[in-house]
Coordinates of C-alpha atoms in Angstrom, one line a residue:
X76 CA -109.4 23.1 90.7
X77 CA -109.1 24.5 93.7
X78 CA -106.8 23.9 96.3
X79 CA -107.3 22.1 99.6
X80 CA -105.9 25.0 101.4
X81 CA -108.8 27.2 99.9
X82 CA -111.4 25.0 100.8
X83 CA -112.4 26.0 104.8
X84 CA -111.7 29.6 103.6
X85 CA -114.3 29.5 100.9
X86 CA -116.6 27.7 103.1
X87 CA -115.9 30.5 105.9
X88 CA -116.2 33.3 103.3
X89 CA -119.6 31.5 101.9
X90 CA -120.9 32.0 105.7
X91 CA -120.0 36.1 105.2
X92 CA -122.3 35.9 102.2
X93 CA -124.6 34.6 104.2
X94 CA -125.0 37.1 106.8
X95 CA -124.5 40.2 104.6
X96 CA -127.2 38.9 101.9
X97 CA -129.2 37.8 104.4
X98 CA -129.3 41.5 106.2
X99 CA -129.8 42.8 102.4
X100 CA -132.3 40.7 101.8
X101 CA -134.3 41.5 104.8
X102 CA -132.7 45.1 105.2
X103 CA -134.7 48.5 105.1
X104 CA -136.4 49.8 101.9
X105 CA -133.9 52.7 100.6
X106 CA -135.5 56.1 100.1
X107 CA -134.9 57.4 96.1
X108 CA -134.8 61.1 96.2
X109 CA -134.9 63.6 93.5
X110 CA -131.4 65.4 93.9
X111 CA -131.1 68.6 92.2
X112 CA -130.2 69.7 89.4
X113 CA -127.1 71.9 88.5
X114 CA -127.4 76.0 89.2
X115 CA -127.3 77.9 85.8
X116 CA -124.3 80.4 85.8
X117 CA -122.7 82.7 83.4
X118 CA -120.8 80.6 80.4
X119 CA -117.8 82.0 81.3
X120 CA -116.2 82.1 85.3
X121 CA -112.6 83.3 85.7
X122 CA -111.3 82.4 88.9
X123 CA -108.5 85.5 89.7
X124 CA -105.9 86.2 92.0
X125 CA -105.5 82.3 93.0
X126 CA -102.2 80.5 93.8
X127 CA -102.7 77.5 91.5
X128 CA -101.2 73.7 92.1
X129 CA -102.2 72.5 88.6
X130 CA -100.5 69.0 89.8
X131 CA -99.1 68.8 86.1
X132 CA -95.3 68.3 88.1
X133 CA -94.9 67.9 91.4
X134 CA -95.4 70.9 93.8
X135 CA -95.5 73.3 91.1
X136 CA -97.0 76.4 92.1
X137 CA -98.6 79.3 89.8
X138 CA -99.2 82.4 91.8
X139 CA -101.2 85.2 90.7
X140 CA -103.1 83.2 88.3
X141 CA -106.2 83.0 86.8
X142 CA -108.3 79.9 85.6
X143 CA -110.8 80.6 83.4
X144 CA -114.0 78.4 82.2
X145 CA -116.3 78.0 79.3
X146 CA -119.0 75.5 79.2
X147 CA -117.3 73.2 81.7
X148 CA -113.7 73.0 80.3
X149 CA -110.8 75.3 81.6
X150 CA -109.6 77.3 78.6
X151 CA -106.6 79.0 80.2
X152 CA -104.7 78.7 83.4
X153 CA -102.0 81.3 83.9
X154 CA -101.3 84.8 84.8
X155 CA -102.6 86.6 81.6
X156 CA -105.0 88.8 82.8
X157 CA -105.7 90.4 79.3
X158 CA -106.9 86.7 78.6
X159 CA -110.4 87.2 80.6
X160 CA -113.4 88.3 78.5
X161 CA -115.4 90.9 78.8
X162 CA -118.4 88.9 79.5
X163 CA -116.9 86.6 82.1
X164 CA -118.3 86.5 86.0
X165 CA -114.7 87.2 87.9
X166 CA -114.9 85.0 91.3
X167 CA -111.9 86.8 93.3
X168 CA -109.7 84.1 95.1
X169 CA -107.4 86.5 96.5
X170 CA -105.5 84.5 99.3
X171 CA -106.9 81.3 98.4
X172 CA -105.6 77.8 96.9
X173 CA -107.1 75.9 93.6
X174 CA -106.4 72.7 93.1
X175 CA -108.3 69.9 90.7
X176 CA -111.6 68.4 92.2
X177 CA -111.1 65.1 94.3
X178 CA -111.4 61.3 93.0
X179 CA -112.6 58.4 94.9
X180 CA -111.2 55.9 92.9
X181 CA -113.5 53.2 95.0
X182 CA -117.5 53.5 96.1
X183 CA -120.6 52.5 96.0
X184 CA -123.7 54.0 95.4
X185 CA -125.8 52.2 97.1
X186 CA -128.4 52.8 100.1
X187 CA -127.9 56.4 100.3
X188 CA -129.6 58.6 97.9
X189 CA -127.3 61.7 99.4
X190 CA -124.1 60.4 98.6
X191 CA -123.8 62.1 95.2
X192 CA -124.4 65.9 97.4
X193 CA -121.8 64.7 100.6
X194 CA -119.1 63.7 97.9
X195 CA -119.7 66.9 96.5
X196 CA -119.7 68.5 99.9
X197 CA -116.4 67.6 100.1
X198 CA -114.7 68.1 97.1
X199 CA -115.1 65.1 95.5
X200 CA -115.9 65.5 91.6
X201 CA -115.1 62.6 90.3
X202 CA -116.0 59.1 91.9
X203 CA -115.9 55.1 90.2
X204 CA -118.6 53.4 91.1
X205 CA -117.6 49.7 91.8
X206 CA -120.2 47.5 91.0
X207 CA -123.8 48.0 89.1
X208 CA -127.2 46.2 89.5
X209 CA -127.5 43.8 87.8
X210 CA -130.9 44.0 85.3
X211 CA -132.4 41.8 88.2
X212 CA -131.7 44.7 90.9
X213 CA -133.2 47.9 88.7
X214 CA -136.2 47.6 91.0
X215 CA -135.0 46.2 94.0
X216 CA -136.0 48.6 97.2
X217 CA -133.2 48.3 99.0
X218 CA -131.6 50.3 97.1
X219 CA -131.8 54.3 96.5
X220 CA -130.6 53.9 92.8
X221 CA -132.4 52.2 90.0
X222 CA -129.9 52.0 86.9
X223 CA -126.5 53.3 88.0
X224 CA -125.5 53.9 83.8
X225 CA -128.3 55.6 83.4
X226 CA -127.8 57.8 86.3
X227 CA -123.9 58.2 84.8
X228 CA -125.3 59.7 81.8
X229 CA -128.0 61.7 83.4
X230 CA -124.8 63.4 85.3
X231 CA -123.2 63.8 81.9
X232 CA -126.2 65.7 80.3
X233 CA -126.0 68.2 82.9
X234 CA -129.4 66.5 84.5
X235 CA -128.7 66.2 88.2
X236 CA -126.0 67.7 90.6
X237 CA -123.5 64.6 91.2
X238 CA -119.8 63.9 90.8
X239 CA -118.9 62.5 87.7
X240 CA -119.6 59.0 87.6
X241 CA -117.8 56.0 85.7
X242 CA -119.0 52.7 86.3
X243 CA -118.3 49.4 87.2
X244 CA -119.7 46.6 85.7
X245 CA -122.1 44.0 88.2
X246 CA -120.0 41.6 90.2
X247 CA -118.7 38.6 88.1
X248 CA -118.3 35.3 90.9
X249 CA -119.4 32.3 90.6
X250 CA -121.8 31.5 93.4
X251 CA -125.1 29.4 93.9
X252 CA -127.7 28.5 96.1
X253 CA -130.1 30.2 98.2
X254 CA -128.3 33.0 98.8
X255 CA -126.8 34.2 95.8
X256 CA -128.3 37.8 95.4
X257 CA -129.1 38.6 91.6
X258 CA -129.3 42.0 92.2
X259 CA -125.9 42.5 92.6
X260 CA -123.9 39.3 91.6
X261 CA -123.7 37.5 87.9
X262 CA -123.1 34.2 88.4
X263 CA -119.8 33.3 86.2
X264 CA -118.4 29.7 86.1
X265 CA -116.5 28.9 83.1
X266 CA -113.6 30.0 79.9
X267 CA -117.1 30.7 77.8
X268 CA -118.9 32.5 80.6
X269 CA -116.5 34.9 81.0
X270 CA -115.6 35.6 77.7
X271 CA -119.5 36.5 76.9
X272 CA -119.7 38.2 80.2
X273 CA -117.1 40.8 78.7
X274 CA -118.4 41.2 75.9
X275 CA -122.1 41.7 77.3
X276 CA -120.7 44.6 79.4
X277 CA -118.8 46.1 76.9
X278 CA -121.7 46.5 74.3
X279 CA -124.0 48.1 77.4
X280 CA -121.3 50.9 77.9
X281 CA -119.4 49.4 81.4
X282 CA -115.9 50.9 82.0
X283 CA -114.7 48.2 83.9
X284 CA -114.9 44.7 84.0
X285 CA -115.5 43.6 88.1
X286 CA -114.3 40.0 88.9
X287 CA -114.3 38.5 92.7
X288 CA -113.0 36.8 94.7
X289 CA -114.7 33.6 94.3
X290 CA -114.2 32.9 90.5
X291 CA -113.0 30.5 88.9
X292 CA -108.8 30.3 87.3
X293 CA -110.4 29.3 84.0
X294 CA -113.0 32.0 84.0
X295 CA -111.6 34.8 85.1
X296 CA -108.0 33.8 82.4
X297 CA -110.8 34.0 79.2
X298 CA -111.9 37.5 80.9
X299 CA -108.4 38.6 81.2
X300 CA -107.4 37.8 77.3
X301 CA -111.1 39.1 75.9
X302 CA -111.3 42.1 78.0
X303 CA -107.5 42.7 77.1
X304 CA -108.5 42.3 73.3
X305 CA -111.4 44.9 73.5
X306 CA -109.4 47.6 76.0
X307 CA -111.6 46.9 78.7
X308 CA -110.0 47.2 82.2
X309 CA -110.3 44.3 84.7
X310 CA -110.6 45.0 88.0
X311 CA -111.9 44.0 91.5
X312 CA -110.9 41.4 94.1
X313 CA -108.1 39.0 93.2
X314 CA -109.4 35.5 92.6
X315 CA -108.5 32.9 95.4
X316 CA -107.7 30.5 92.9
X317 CA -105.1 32.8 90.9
X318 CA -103.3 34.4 93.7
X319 CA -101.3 38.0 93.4
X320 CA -98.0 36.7 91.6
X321 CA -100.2 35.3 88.7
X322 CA -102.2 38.5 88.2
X323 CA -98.8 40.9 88.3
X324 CA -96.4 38.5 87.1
X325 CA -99.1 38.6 83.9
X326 CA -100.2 42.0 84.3
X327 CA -104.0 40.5 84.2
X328 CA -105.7 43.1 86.0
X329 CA -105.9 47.1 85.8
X330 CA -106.7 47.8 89.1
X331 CA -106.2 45.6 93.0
X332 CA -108.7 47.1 95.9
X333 CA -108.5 46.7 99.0
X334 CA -104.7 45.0 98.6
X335 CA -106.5 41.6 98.3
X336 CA -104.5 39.2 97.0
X337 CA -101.5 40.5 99.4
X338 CA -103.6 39.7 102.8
X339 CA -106.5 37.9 104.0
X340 CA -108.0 40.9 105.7
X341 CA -109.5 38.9 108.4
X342 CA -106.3 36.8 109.1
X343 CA -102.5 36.8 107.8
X344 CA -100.5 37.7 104.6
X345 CA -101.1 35.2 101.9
X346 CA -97.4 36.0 101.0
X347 CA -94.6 36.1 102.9
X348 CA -94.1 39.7 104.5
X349 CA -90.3 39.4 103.3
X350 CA -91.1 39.2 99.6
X351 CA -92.9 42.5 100.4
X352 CA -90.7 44.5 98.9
X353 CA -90.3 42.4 96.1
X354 CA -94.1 41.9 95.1
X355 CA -94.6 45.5 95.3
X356 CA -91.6 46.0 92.5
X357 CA -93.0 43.6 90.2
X358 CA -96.9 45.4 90.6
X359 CA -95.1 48.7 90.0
X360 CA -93.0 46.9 86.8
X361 CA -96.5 45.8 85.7
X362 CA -98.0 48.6 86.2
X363 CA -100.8 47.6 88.1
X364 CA -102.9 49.8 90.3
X365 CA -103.8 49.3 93.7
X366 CA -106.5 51.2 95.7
X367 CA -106.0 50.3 99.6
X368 CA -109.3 51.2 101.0
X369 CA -107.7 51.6 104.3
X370 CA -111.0 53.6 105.6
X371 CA -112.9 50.8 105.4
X372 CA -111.0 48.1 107.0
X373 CA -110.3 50.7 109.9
X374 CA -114.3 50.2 109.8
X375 CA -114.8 46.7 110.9
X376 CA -114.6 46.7 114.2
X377 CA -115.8 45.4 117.3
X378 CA -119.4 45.7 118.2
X379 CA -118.6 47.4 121.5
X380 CA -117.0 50.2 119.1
X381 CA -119.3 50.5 116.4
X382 CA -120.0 53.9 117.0
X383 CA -117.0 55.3 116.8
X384 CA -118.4 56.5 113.4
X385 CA -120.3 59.4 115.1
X386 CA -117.2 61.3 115.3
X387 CA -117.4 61.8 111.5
X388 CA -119.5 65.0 111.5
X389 CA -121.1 63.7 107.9
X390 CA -122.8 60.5 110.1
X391 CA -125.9 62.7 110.5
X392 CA -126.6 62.2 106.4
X393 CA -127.1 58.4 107.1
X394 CA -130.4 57.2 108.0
X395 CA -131.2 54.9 111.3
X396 CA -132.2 52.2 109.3
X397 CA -128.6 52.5 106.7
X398 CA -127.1 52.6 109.7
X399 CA -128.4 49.4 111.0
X400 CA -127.6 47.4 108.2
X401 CA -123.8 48.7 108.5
X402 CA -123.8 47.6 111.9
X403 CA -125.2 43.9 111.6
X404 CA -122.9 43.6 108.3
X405 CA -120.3 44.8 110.6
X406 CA -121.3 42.2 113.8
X407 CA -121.6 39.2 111.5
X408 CA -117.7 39.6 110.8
X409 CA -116.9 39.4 115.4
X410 CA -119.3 36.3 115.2
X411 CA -117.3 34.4 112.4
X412 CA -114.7 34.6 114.5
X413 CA -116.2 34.2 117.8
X414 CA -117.5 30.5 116.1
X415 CA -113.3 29.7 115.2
X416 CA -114.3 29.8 111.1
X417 CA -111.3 29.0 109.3
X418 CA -109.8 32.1 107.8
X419 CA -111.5 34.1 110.5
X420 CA -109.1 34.6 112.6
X421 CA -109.2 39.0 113.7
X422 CA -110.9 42.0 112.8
X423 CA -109.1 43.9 109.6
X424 CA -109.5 47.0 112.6
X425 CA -107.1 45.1 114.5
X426 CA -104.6 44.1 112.7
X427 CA -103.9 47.8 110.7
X428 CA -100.4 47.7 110.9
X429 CA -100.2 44.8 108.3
X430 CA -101.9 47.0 105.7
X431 CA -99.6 49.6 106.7
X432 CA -96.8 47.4 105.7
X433 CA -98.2 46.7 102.5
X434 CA -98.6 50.0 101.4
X435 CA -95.2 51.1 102.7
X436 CA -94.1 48.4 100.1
X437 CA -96.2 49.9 97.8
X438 CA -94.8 53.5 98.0
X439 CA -91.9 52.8 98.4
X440 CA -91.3 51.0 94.8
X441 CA -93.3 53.8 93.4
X442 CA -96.2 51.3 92.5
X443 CA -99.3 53.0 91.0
X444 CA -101.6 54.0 94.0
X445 CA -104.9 55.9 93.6
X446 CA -107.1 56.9 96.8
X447 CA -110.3 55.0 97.4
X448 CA -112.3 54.2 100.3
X449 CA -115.4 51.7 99.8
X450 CA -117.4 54.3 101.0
X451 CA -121.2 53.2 100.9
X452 CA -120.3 50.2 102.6
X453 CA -119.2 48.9 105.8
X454 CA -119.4 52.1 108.3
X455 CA -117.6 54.4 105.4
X456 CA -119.1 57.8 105.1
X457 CA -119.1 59.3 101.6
X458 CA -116.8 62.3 100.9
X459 CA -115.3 63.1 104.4
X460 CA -113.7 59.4 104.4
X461 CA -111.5 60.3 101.5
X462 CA -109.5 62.7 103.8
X463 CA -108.8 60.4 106.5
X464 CA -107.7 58.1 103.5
X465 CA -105.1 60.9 102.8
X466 CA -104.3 61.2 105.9
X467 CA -103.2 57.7 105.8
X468 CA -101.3 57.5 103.3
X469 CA -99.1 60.4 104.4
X470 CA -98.7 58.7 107.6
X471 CA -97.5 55.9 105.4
X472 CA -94.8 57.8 103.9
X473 CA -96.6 59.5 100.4
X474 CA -95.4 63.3 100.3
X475 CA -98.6 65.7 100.5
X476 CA -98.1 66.4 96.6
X477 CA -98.4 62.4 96.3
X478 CA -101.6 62.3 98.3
X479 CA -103.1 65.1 96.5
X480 CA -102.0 63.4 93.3
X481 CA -103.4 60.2 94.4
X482 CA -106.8 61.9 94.1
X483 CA -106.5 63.7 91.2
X484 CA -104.1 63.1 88.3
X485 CA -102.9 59.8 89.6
X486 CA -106.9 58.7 90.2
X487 CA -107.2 60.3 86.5
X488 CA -105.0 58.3 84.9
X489 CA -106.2 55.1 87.1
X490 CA -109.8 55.8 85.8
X491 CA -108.1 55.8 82.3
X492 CA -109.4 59.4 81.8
X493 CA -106.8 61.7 82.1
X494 CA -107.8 63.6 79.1
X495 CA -110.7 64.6 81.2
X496 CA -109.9 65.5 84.8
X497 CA -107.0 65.5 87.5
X498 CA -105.1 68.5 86.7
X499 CA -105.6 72.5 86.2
X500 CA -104.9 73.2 82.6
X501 CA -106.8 74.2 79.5
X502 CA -108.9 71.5 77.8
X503 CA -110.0 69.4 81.2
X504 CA -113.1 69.6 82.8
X505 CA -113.3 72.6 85.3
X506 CA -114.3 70.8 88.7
X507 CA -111.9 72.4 90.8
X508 CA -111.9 72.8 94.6
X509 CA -111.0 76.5 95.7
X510 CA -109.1 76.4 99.6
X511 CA -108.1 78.7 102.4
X512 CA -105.1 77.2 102.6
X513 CA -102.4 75.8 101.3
X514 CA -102.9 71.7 101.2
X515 CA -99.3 71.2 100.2
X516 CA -98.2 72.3 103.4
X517 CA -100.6 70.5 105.3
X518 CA -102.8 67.5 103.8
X519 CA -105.9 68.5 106.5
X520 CA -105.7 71.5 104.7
X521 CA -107.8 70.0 101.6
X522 CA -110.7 69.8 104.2
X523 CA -110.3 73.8 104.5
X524 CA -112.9 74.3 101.5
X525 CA -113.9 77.6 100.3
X526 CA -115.2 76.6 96.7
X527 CA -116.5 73.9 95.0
X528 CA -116.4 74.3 91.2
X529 CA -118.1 71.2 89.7
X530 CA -118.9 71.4 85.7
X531 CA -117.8 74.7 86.0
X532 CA -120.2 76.0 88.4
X533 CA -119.3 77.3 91.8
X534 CA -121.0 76.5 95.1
X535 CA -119.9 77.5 98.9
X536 CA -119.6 74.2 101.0
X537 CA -122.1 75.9 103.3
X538 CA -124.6 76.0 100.2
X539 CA -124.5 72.1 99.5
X540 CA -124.6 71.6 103.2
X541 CA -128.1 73.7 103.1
X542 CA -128.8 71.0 99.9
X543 CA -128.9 68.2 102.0
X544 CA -130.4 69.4 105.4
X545 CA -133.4 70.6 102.7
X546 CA -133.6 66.6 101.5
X547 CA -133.5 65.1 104.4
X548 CA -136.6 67.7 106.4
X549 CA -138.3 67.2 103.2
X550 CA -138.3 63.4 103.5
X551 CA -138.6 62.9 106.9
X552 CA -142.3 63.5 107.4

């Protein structure tokens, strides 16, 4: 049951719903583009005369070296130059930096049909899409994606040009009434519920499991122990009801965004900042992962400063009317606590040095920590928002090798699919992002892209750039 101290917060978070679905609901039509498809290239690339950070150890260096590629998967990374075919294309990378493609290890793929091309833009290769449509919001218009697995495995056949994409499942809460949007939301109440609720999304090919905030102890325990049993990872908001010490102290989830559980973004901790410390040990004993998404509560600000987002120079890839939606999502959070709602008490944007704190915690008791920004949502840009995330978390005391390693092999392993990307070394796939400079000596360096490789094909930033100027004259007549 829940507790009388939940109750007004509920009620206040039941008003959020409210505004957001409500702007869904009567939000823009999305525009579904036809992205392209991958460029055909020679079989074999060798990359030469490249200083490598393979980010197998930290800031290991290989200078000199070669990576070379066949049918997407590195086959060699070293300084054996007798190793290169005959037949192989030779890009040279004299003077330049390679270092695994980037992970967002939190978005959305929403509204925006670009987002796929401005991760990519960026260097992001790898992304894990946090909630799907349910079968209720395939043909919903607001959207700009229909089926988001089978858009996953159209990226896997080599059918479009996209990060690699592993999904969430839809959002498991238990909510009713008026406003409970079936597009997006499953409606889960009870032991039995949830345990079916796993195994639906496991049979249709879901990598994770996403619960909310709003359900129930009893439902979300049976999705702990059945997903557990099957392998498949939980992850999402941690329930009101269970609270963070149940969840680590039981190791019950895989992944924590957005630190919930720790803080009531739009208020105070929901622990006492001098267990800190001691809450961030016991996540890191579990080993539980946390993704802060510090990008997008930076986001939620005042209305008077909503378009502080112009500053990002990737803005101009969101459309007017995605744009609007961001900012009345964005308002109805000032006017909850304009009207005094109870656990409405100050903008997340206000209040960043209590997130700080958190991850500080975090780092400092080596808890696992991927990089992920909520991008999609709430003012967050896709790919250019993962910098500023690294950028935060150096601020916050992660090394530049940590940062780097927070999108790559740490977001690997957080994804469960190390085997398959976050470091440069034979058998992973070859997305790889080629630099002017060297990012271990500067984190802003990452932004300094010469090369994207994705699937093993090369593109100049400048020539994905040209990619989505094309879409968007195309589809603005």
């Amino acid at each position: 049951m829940v507790g009388k101290k939940y109750r007004l917060w509920i009620i206040g978070l039941l008003l959020v719903c409210v505004l957001f679905i409500t702007s869904c609901l009567t939000g823009p039509r999305a525009v579904r583009l036809e992205l392209p498809k991958p460029k055909e290239v020679n079989a074999t690339q060798a990359f030469v005369h490249a200083t490598v950070i393979p980010m197998t150890e930290p800031d290991k260096i290989i200078e000199n070296a070669v990576v070379i590629v066949e049918d997407k998967k590195i086959v060699y990374v070293g300084t054996d130059y007798e190793r290169i075919p005959a037949s192989a294309d030779r890009i040279d990378c004299t003077g330049k930096w390679i270092v695994p493609g980037l992970a967002d290890a939190h978005v959305h793929l929403l509204f925006n049909a670009l987002d796929p091309l401005l991760f990519l833009a960026n260097g992001v290769t790898s992304v894990r899409n946090m909630a799907s449509f349910t079968d209720a919001g395939r043909d919903d218009a607001r959207f700009a994606f229909s089926d988001h697995l089978e858009f996953r495995d159209s990226v896997r056949k080599g059918e479009v040009l996209s990060p690699w994409v592993y999904q969430a499942s839809p959002i498991h809460e238990a909510r009713t009434g008026k406003y409970f949007d079936k597009s997006l939301y499953l409606d889960t109440k009870t032991a039995n519920e949830g345990v079916d609720a796993v195994r639906r999304a496991n049979e249709k090919g879901f990598e994770y499991f996403k619960v909310y905030n709003k359900l129930p102890s009893s439902a979300f325990y049976s999705i702990a122990k059945e997903a557990k049993k099957l392998g498949f990872p939980v992850v999402g908001h941690v329930p009101h009801e269970v609270g963070i010490e149940e969840v680590v102290d039981g190791s019950l989830m895989h992944s924590i965004e957005h630190l919930t559980g720790y803080i009531n973004p739009f208020g105070t901790f929901k622990i006492e900042p001098e267990i800190l410390d001691e809450i961030a040990n016991r996540t890191a004993e579990a080993g539980i992962w946390n993704i802060p998404t510090l990008e997008v509560w930076r986001n939620i600000v005042a209305p008077e400063h909503i378009d502080a987002i112009d500053a990002d120079p990737w803005t101009r890839y969101i459309s007017p009317s995605n744009r609007a939606f961001w900012s009345a999502s964005v308002e109805s959070f000032s006017k909850l606590i304009q009207k005094n709602v109870e656990g409405y008490s100050v903008l997340p944007s206000d209040h960043m040095e209590d997130f700080a704190l958190i991850v500080e915690a975090l780092i400092r008791a080596n808890a696992p920590i991927a990089a992920g920004t909520d991008s999609g949502t709430l003012n967050v840009v896709a790919g250019f928002s993962l910098h500023k995330e690294l950028e935060r978390l150096v601020a916050l005391g992660m090394t530049t090798w940590e940062a780097i390693a927070a999108s790559t092999v740490r977001a690997s392993e957080c994804f469960e699919k190390s085997d398959e990307f976050g470091t440069v070394q034979a058998g992973r796939r070859s997305d790889l992002l080629v630099l002017n400079s060297n990012p271990l000596e500067d984190i802003n360096n990452l932004r300094d892209i010469n090369l994207v490789v994705v699937q093993g094909v090369p593109y100049r930033q400048s020539e994905l750039v040209g990619m989505l100027d094309q879409l968007v004259e195309k589809n603005s007549h």
